[in-house]
Coordinates of N, CA and C in Angstrom, one line a residue:
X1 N -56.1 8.5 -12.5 CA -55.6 7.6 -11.4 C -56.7 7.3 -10.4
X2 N -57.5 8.4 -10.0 CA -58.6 8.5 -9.0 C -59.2 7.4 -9.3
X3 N -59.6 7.6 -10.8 CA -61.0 7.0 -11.4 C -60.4 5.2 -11.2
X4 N -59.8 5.2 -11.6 CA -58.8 3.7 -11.5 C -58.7 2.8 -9.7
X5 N -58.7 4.0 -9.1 CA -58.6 3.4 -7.7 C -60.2 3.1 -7.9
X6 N -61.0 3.7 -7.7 CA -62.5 3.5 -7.6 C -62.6 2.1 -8.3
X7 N -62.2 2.1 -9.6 CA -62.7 0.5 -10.1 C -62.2 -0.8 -9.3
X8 N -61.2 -0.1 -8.8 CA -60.8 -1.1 -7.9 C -61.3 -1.3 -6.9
X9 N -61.8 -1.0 -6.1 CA -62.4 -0.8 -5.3 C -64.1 -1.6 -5.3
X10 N -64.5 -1.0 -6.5 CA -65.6 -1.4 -6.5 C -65.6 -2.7 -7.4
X11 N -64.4 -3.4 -7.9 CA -64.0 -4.9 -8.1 C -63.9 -5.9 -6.8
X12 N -63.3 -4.8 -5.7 CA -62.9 -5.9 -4.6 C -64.3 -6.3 -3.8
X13 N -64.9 -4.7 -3.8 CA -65.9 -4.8 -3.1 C -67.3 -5.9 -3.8
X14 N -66.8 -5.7 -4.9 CA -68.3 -7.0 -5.4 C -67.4 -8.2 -5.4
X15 N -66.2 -8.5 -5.2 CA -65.7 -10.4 -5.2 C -65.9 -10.7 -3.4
X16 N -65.6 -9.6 -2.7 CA -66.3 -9.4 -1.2 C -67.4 -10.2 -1.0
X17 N -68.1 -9.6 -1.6 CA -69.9 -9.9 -1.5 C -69.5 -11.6 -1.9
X18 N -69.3 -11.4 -3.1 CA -69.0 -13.1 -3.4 C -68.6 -13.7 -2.5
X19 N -67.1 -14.0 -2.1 CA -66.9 -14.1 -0.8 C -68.1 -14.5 0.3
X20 N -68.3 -13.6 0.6 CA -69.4 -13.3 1.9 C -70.5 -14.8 1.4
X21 N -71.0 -14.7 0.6 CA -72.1 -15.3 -0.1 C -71.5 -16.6 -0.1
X22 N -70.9 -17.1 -0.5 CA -70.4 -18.3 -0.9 C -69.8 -19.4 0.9
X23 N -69.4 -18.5 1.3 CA -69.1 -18.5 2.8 C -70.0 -19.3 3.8
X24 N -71.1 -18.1 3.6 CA -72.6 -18.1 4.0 C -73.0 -19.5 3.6
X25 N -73.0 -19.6 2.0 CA -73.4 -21.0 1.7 C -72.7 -22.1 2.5
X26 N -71.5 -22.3 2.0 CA -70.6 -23.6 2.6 C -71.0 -23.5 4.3
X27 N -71.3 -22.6 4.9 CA -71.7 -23.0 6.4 C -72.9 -23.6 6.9
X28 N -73.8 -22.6 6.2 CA -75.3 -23.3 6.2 C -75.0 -24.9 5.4
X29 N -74.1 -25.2 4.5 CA -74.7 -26.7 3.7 C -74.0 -27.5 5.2
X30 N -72.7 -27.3 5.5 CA -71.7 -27.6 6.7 C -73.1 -28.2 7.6
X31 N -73.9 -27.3 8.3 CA -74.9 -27.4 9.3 C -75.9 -27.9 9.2
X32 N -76.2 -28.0 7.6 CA -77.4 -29.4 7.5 C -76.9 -30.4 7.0
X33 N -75.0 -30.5 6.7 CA -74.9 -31.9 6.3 C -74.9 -32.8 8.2
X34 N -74.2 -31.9 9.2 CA -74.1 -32.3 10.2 C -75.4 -32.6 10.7
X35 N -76.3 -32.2 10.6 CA -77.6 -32.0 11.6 C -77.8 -33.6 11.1
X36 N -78.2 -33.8 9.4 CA -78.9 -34.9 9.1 C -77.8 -36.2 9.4
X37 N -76.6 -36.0 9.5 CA -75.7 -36.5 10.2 C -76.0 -37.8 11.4
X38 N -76.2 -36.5 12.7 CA -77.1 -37.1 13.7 C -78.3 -37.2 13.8
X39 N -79.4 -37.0 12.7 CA -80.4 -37.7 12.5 C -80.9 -39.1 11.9
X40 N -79.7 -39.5 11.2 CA -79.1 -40.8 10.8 C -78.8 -41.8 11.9
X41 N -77.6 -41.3 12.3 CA -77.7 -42.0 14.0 C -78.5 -42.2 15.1
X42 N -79.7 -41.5 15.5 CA -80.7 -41.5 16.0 C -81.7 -42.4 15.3
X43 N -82.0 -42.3 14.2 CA -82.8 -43.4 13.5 C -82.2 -44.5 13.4
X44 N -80.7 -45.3 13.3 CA -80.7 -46.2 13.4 C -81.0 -46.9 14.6
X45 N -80.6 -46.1 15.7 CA -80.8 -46.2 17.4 C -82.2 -47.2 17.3
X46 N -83.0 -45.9 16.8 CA -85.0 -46.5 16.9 C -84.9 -47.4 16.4
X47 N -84.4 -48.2 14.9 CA -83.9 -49.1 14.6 C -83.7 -50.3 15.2
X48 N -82.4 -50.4 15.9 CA -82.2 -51.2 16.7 C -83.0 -51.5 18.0
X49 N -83.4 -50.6 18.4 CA -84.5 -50.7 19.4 C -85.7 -51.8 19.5
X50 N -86.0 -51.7 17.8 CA -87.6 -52.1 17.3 C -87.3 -53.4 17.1
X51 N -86.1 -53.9 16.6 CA -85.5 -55.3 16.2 C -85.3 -55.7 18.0
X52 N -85.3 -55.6 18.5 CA -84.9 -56.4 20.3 C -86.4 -56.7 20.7
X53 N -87.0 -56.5 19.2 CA -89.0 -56.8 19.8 C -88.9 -58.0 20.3
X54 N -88.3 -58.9 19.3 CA -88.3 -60.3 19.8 C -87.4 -61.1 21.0
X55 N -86.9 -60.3 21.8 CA -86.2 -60.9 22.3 C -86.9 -60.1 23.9
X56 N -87.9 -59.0 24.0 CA -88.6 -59.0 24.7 C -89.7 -59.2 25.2
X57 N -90.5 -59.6 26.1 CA -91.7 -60.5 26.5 C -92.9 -58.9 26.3
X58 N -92.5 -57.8 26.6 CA -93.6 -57.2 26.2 C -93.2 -56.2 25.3
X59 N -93.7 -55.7 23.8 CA -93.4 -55.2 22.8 C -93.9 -53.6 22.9
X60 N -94.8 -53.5 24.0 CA -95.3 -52.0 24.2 C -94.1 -51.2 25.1
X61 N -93.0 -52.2 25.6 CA -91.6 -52.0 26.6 C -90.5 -51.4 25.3
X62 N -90.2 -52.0 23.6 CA -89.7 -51.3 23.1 C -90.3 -50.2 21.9
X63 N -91.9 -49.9 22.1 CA -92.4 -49.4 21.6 C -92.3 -47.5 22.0
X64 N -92.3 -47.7 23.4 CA -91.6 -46.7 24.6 C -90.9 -46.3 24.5
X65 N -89.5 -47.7 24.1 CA -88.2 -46.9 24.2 C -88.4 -46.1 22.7
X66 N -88.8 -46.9 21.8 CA -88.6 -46.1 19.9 C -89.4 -44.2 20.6
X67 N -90.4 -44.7 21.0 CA -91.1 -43.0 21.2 C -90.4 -42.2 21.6
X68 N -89.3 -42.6 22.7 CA -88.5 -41.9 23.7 C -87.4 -41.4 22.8
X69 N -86.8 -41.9 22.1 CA -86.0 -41.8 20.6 C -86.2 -40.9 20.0
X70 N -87.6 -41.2 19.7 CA -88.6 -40.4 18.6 C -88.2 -38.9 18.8
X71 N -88.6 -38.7 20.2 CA -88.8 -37.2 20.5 C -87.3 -36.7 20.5
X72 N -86.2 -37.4 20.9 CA -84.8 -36.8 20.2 C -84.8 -36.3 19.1
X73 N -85.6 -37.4 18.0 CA -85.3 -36.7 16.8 C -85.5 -35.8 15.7
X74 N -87.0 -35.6 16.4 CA -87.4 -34.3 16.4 C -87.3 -33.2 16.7
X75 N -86.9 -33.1 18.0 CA -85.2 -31.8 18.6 C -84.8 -31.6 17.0
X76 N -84.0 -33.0 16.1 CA -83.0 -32.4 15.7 C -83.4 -31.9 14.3
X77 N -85.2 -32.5 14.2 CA -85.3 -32.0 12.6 C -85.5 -30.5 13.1
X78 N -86.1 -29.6 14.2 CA -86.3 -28.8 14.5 C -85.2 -27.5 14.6
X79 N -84.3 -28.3 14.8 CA -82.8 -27.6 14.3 C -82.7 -27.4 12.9
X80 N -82.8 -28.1 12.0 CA -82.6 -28.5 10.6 C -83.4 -27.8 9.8
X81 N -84.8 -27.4 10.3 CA -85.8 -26.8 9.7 C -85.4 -25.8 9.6
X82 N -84.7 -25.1 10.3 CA -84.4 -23.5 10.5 C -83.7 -23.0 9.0
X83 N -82.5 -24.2 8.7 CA -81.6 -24.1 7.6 C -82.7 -24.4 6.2
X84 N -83.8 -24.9 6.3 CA -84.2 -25.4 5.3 C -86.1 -24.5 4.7
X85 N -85.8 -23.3 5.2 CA -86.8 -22.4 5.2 C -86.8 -22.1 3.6
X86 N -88.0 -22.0 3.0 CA -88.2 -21.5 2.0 C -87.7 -22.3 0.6
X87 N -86.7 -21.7 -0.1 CA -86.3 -22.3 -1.5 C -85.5 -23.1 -1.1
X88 N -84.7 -23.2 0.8 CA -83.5 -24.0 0.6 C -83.6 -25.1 1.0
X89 N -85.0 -25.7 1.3 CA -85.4 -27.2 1.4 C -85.1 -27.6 0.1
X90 N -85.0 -27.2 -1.3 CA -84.8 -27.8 -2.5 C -83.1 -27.5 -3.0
X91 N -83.0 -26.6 -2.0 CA -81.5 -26.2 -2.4 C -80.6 -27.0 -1.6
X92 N -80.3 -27.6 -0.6 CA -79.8 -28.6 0.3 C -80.5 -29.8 0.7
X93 N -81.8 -30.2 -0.4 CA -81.9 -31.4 -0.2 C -81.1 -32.6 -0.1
X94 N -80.5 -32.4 -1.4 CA -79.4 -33.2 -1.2 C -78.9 -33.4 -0.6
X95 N -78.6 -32.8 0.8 CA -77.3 -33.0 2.1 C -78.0 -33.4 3.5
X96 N -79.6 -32.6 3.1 CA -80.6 -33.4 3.9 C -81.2 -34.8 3.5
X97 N -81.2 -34.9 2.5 CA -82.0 -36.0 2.4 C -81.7 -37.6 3.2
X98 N -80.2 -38.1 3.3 CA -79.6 -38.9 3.8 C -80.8 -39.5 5.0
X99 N -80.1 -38.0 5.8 CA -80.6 -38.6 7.7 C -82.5 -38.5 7.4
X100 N -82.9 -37.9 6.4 CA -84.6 -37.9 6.2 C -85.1 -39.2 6.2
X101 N -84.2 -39.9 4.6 CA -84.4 -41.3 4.7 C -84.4 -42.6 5.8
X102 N -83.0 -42.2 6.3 CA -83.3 -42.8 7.6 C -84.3 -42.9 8.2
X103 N -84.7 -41.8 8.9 CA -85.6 -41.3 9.2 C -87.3 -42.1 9.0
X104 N -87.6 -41.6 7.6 CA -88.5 -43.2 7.0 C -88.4 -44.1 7.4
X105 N -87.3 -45.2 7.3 CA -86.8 -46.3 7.3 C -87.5 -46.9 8.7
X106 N -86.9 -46.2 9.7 CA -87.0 -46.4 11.0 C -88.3 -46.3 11.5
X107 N -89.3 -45.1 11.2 CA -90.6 -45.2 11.4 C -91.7 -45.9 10.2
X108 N -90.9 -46.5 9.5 CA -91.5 -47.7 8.5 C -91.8 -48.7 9.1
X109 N -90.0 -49.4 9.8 CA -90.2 -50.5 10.1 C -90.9 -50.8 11.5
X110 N -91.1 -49.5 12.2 CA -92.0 -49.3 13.3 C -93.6 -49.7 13.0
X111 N -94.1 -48.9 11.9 CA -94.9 -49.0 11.6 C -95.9 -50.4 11.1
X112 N -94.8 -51.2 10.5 CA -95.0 -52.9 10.1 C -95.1 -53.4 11.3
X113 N -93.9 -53.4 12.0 CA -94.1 -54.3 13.2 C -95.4 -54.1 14.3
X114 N -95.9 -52.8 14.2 CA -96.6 -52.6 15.2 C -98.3 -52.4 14.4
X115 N -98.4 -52.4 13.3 CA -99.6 -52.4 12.5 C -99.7 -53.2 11.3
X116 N -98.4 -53.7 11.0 CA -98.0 -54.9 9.9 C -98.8 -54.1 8.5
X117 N -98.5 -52.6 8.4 CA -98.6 -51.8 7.0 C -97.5 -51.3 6.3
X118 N -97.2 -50.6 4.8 CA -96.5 -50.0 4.6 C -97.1 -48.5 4.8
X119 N -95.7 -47.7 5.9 CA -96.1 -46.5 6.6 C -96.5 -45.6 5.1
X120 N -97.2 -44.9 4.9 CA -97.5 -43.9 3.5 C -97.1 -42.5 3.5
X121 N -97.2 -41.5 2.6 CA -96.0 -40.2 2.8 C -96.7 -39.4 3.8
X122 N -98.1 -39.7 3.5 CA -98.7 -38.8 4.9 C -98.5 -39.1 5.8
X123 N -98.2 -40.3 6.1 CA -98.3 -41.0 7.8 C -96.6 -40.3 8.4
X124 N -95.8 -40.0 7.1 CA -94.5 -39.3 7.3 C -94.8 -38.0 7.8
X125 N -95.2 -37.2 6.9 CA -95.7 -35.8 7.4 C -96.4 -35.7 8.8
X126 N -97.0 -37.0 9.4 CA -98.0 -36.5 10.2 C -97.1 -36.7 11.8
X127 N -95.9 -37.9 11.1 CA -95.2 -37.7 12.1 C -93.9 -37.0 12.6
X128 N -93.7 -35.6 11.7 CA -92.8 -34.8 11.3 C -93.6 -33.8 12.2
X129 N -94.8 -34.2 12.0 CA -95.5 -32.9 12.6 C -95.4 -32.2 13.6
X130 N -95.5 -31.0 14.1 CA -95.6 -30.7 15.6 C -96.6 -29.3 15.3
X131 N -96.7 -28.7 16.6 CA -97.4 -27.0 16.7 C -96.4 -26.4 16.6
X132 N -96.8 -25.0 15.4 CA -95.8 -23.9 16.0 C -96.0 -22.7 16.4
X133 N -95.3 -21.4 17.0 CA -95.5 -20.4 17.5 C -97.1 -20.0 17.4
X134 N -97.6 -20.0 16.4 CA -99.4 -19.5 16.6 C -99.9 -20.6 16.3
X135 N -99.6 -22.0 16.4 CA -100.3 -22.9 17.0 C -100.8 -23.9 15.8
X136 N -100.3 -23.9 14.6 CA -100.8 -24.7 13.6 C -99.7 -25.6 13.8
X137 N -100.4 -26.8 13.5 CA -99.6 -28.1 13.2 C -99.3 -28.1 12.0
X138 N -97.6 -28.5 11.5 CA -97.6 -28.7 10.3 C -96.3 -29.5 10.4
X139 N -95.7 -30.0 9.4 CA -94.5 -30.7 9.3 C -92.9 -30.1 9.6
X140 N -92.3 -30.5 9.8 CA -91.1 -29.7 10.3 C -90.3 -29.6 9.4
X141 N -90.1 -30.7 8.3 CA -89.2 -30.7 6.7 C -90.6 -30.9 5.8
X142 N -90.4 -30.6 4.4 CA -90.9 -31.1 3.7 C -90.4 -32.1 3.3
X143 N -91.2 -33.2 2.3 CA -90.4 -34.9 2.1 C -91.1 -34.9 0.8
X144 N -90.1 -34.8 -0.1 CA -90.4 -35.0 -1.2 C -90.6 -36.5 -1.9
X145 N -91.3 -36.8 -3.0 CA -91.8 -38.0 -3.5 C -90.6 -38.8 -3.5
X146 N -89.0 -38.5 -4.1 CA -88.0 -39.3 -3.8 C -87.7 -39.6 -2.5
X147 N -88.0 -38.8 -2.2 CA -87.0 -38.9 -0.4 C -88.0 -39.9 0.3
X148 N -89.5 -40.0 0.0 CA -90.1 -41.3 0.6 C -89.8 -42.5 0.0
X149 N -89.9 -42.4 -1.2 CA -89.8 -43.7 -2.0 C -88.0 -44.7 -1.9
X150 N -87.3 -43.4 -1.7 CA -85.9 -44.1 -1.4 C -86.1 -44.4 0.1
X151 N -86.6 -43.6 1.3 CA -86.7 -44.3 2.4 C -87.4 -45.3 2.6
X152 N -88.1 -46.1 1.5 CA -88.8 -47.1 2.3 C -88.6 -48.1 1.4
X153 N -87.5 -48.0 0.8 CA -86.8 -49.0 0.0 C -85.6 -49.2 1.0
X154 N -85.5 -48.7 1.8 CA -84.2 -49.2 2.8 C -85.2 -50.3 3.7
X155 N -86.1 -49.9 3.5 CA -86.8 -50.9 4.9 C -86.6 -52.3 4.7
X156 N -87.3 -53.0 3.4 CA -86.5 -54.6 3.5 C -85.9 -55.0 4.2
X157 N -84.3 -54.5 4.1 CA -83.1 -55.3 5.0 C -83.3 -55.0 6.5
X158 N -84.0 -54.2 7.0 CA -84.9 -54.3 8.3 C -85.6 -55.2 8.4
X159 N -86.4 -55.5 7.7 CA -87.5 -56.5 7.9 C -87.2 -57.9 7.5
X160 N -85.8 -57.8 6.9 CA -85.3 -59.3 7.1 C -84.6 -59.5 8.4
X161 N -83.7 -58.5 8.7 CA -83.2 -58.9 10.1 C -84.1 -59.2 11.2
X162 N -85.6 -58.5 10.9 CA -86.2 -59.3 12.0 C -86.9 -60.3 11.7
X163 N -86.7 -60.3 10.7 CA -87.6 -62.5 9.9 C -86.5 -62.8 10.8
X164 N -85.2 -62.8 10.4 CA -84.1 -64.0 10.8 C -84.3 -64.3 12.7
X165 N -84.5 -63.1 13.7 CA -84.8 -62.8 14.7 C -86.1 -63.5 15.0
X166 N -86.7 -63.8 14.2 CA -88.4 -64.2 14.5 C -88.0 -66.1 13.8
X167 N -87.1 -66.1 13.4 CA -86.7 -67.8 13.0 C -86.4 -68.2 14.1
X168 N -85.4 -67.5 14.9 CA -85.0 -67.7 16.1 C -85.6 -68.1 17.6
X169 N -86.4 -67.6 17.0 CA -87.8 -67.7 18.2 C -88.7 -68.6 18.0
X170 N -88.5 -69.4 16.6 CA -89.9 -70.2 16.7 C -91.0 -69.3 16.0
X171 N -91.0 -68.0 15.9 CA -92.5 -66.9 15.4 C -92.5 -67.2 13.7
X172 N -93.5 -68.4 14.0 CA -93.6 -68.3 12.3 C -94.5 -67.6 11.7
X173 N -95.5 -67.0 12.3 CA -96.6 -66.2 12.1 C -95.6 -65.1 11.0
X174 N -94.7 -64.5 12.5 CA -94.2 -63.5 12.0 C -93.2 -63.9 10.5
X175 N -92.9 -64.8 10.1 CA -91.7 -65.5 9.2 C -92.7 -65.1 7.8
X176 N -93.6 -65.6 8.2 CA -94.7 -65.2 6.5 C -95.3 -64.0 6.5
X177 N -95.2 -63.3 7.3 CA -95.7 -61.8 7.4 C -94.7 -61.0 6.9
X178 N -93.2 -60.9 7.0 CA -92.4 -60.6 6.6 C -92.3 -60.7 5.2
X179 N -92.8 -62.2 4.8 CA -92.5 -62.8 3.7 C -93.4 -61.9 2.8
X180 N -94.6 -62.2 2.8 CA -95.8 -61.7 2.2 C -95.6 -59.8 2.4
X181 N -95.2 -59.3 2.9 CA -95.1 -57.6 3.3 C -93.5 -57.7 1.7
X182 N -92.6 -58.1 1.7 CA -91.4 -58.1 1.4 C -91.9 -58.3 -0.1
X183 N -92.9 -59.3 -0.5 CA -93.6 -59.6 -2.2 C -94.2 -58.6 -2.4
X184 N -95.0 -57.7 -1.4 CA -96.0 -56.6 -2.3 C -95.2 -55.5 -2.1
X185 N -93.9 -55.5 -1.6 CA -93.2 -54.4 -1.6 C -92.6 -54.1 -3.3
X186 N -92.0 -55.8 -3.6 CA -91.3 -55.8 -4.6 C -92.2 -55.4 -5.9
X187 N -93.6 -56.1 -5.3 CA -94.5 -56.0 -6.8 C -94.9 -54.1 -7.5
X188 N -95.0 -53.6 -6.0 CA -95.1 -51.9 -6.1 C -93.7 -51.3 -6.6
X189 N -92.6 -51.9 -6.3 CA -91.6 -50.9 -6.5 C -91.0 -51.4 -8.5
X190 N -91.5 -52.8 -8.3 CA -91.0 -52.8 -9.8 C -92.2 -52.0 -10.8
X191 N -93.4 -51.9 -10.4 CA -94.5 -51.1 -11.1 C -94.1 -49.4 -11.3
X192 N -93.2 -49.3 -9.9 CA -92.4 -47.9 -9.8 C -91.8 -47.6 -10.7
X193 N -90.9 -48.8 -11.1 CA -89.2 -48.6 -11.7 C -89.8 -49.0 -13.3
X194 N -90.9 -48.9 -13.3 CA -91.2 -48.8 -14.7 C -92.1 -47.8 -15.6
X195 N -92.3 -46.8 -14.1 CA -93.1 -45.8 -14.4 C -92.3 -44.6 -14.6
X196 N -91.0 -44.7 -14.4 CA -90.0 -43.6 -14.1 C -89.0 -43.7 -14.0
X197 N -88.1 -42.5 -13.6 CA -86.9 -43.0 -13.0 C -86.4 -41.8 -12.0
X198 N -86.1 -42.8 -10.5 CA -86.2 -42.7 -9.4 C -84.6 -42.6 -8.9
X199 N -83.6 -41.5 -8.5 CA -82.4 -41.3 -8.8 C -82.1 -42.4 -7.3
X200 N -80.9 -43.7 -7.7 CA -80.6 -44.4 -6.4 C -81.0 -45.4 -6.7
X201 N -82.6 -45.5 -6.8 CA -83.4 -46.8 -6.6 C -83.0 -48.1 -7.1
X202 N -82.0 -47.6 -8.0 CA -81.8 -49.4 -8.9 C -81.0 -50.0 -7.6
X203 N -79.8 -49.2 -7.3 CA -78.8 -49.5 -5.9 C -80.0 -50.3 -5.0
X204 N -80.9 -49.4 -4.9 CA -81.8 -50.3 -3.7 C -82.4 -51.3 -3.8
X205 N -82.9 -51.8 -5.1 CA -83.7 -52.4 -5.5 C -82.7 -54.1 -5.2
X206 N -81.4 -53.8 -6.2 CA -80.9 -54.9 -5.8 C -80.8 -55.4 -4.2
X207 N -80.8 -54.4 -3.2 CA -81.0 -54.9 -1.4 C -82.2 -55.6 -1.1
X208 N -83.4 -54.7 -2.3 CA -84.4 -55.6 -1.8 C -84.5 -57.3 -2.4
X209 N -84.2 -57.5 -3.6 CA -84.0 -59.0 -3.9 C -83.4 -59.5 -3.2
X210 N -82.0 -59.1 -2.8 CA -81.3 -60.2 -2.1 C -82.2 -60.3 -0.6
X211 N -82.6 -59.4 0.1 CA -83.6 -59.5 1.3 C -85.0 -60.4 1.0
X212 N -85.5 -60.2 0.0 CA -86.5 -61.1 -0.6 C -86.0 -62.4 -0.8
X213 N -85.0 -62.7 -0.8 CA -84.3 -64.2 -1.2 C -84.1 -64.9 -0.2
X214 N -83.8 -64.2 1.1 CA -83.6 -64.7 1.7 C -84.2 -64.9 3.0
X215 N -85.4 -64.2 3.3 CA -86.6 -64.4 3.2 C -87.3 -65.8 2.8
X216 N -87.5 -65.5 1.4 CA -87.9 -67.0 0.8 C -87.0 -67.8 1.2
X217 N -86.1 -68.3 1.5 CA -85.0 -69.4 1.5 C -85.5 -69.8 3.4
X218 N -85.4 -68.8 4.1 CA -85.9 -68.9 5.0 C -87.6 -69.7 5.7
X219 N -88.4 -69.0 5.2 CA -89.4 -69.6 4.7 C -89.9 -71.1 4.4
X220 N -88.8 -71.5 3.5 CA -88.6 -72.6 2.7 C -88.2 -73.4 4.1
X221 N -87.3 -73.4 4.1 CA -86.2 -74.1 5.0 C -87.3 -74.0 6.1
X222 N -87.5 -73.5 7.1 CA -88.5 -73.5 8.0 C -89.8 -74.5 8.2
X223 N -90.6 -73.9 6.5 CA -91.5 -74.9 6.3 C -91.4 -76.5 6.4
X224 N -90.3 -77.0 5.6 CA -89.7 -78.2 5.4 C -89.4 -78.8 6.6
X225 N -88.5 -77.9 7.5 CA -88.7 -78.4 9.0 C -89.3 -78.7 9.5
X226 N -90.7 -78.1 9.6 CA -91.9 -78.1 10.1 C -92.5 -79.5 9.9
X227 N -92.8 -79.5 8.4 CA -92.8 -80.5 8.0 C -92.6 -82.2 8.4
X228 N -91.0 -82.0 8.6 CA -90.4 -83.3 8.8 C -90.3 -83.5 10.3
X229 N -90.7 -83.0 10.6 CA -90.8 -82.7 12.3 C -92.2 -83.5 12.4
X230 N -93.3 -82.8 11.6 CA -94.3 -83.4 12.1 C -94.8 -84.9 11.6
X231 N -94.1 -85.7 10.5 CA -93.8 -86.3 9.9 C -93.5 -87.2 10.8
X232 N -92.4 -87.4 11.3 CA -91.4 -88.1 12.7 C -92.6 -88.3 13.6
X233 N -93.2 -87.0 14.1 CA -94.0 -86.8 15.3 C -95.1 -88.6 14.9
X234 N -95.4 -88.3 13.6 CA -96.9 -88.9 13.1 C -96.9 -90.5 13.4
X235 N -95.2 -90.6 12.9 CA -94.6 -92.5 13.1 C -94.5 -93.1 14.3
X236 N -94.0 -92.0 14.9 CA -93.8 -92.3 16.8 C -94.5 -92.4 17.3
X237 N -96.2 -91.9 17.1 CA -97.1 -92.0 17.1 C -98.2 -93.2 16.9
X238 N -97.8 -93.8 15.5 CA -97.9 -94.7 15.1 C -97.4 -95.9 15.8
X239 N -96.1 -96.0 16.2 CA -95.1 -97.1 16.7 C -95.9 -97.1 18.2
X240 N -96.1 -96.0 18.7 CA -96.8 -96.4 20.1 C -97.7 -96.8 20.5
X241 N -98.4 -96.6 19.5 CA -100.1 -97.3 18.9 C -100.3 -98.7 18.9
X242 N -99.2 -99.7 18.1 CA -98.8 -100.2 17.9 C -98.3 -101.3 19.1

């Protein structure tokens, strides 16, 4: 009977441990699904921020506010890092990766607007970066090859909302910069989607055509305007001549 209580015992006590363990897990995933949560939210913020370029007279005024942003959201990768030490950056990527992408996106479309490049995985890392306790700079998450490549396939439909924004203004400069950034995006990512396979990407891919379309349509329509505008200008011209 002894010996029988003991097995029991030492049954409860190892589904315990299970227990305990599994617990542990679901709280830690709980705390990095929230963190990347509001790191989502915060990058759209810089987001929105970067898109009101056009509608302000000096662009170093929303370059300020994205920095001021910036440094929030680093607070929160710095939270996140803690959960993501060691094997468990691969073990809850998936619940991190979301607000990471973001993340990209936002310092992508920063990066166009304010140097008209596509930002690269280093230029990610370099701005993840900070010093820590004995003073080495290094990245605060790791960002793995998917996690750049799907963030900077969200960028497009950024970079159309600010073509349509830059129609509005008259900035045709900016209207073919868009245009021409949006073709060598498409040309890289279809050379991607045929080198591999990228979990998501097809999802994205269709956002980028339709952004690329309408882009071109934009473009189009603009130029034509242009066009017939100067056209008109050339006869009235003529007629006064006359």
């Amino acid at each position: 009977m002894a010996d029988i209580t003991d097995s029991k015992r030492q049954v409860l006590a190892l589904f315990t441990g299970y227990r305990d363990t599994l617990d542990s897990h679901h709280d830690q995933r709980e705390r990095v699904i929230k963190c990347s949560r509001d790191i989502t939210a915060l990058s759209k913020k810089i987001v929105f921020s970067l898109l009101r370029i056009t509608q302000e007279s000096s662009p170093e005024s929303v370059f300020k506010d994205a920095e001021n942003k910036h440094k929030q959201v680093l607070d929160l990768f710095r939270k996140i890092s803690v959960e993501l030490q060691g094997s468990n950056s691969l073990k809850y990527n998936r619940q991190a990766t979301p607000g990471l992408q973001e993340y990209i996106e936002a310092i992508g479309l920063w990066a166009f607007l304010q140097d008209n490049v596509l930002i690269s995985k280093d230029q990610v890392l370099q701005r993840l970066s900070v010093p820590g306790p004995d003073g080495v700079v290094a990245p605060l998450v790791s960002v793995t090859d998917e996690d750049y490549i799907l963030g900077i396939s969200d960028l497009p439909g950024e970079v159309n909302r600010y073509c349509i924004n830059a129609i509005g203004k008259g900035e045709h400069e900016a209207v073919r910069r868009c245009l021409m950034f949006l073709r060598q995006m498409k040309e890289g990512i279809n050379m991607l989607m045929c080198s591999g396979y990228v979990r998501d990407l097809d999802k994205k891919v269709a956002v980028l055509d339709s952004s690329l379309e309408k882009t071109e349509r934009a473009y189009y329509s603009m130029s034509i305007r242009d066009s017939e505008m100067n056209t008109q200008n050339g006869r009235l011209s003529m007629a006064v001549d006359i």
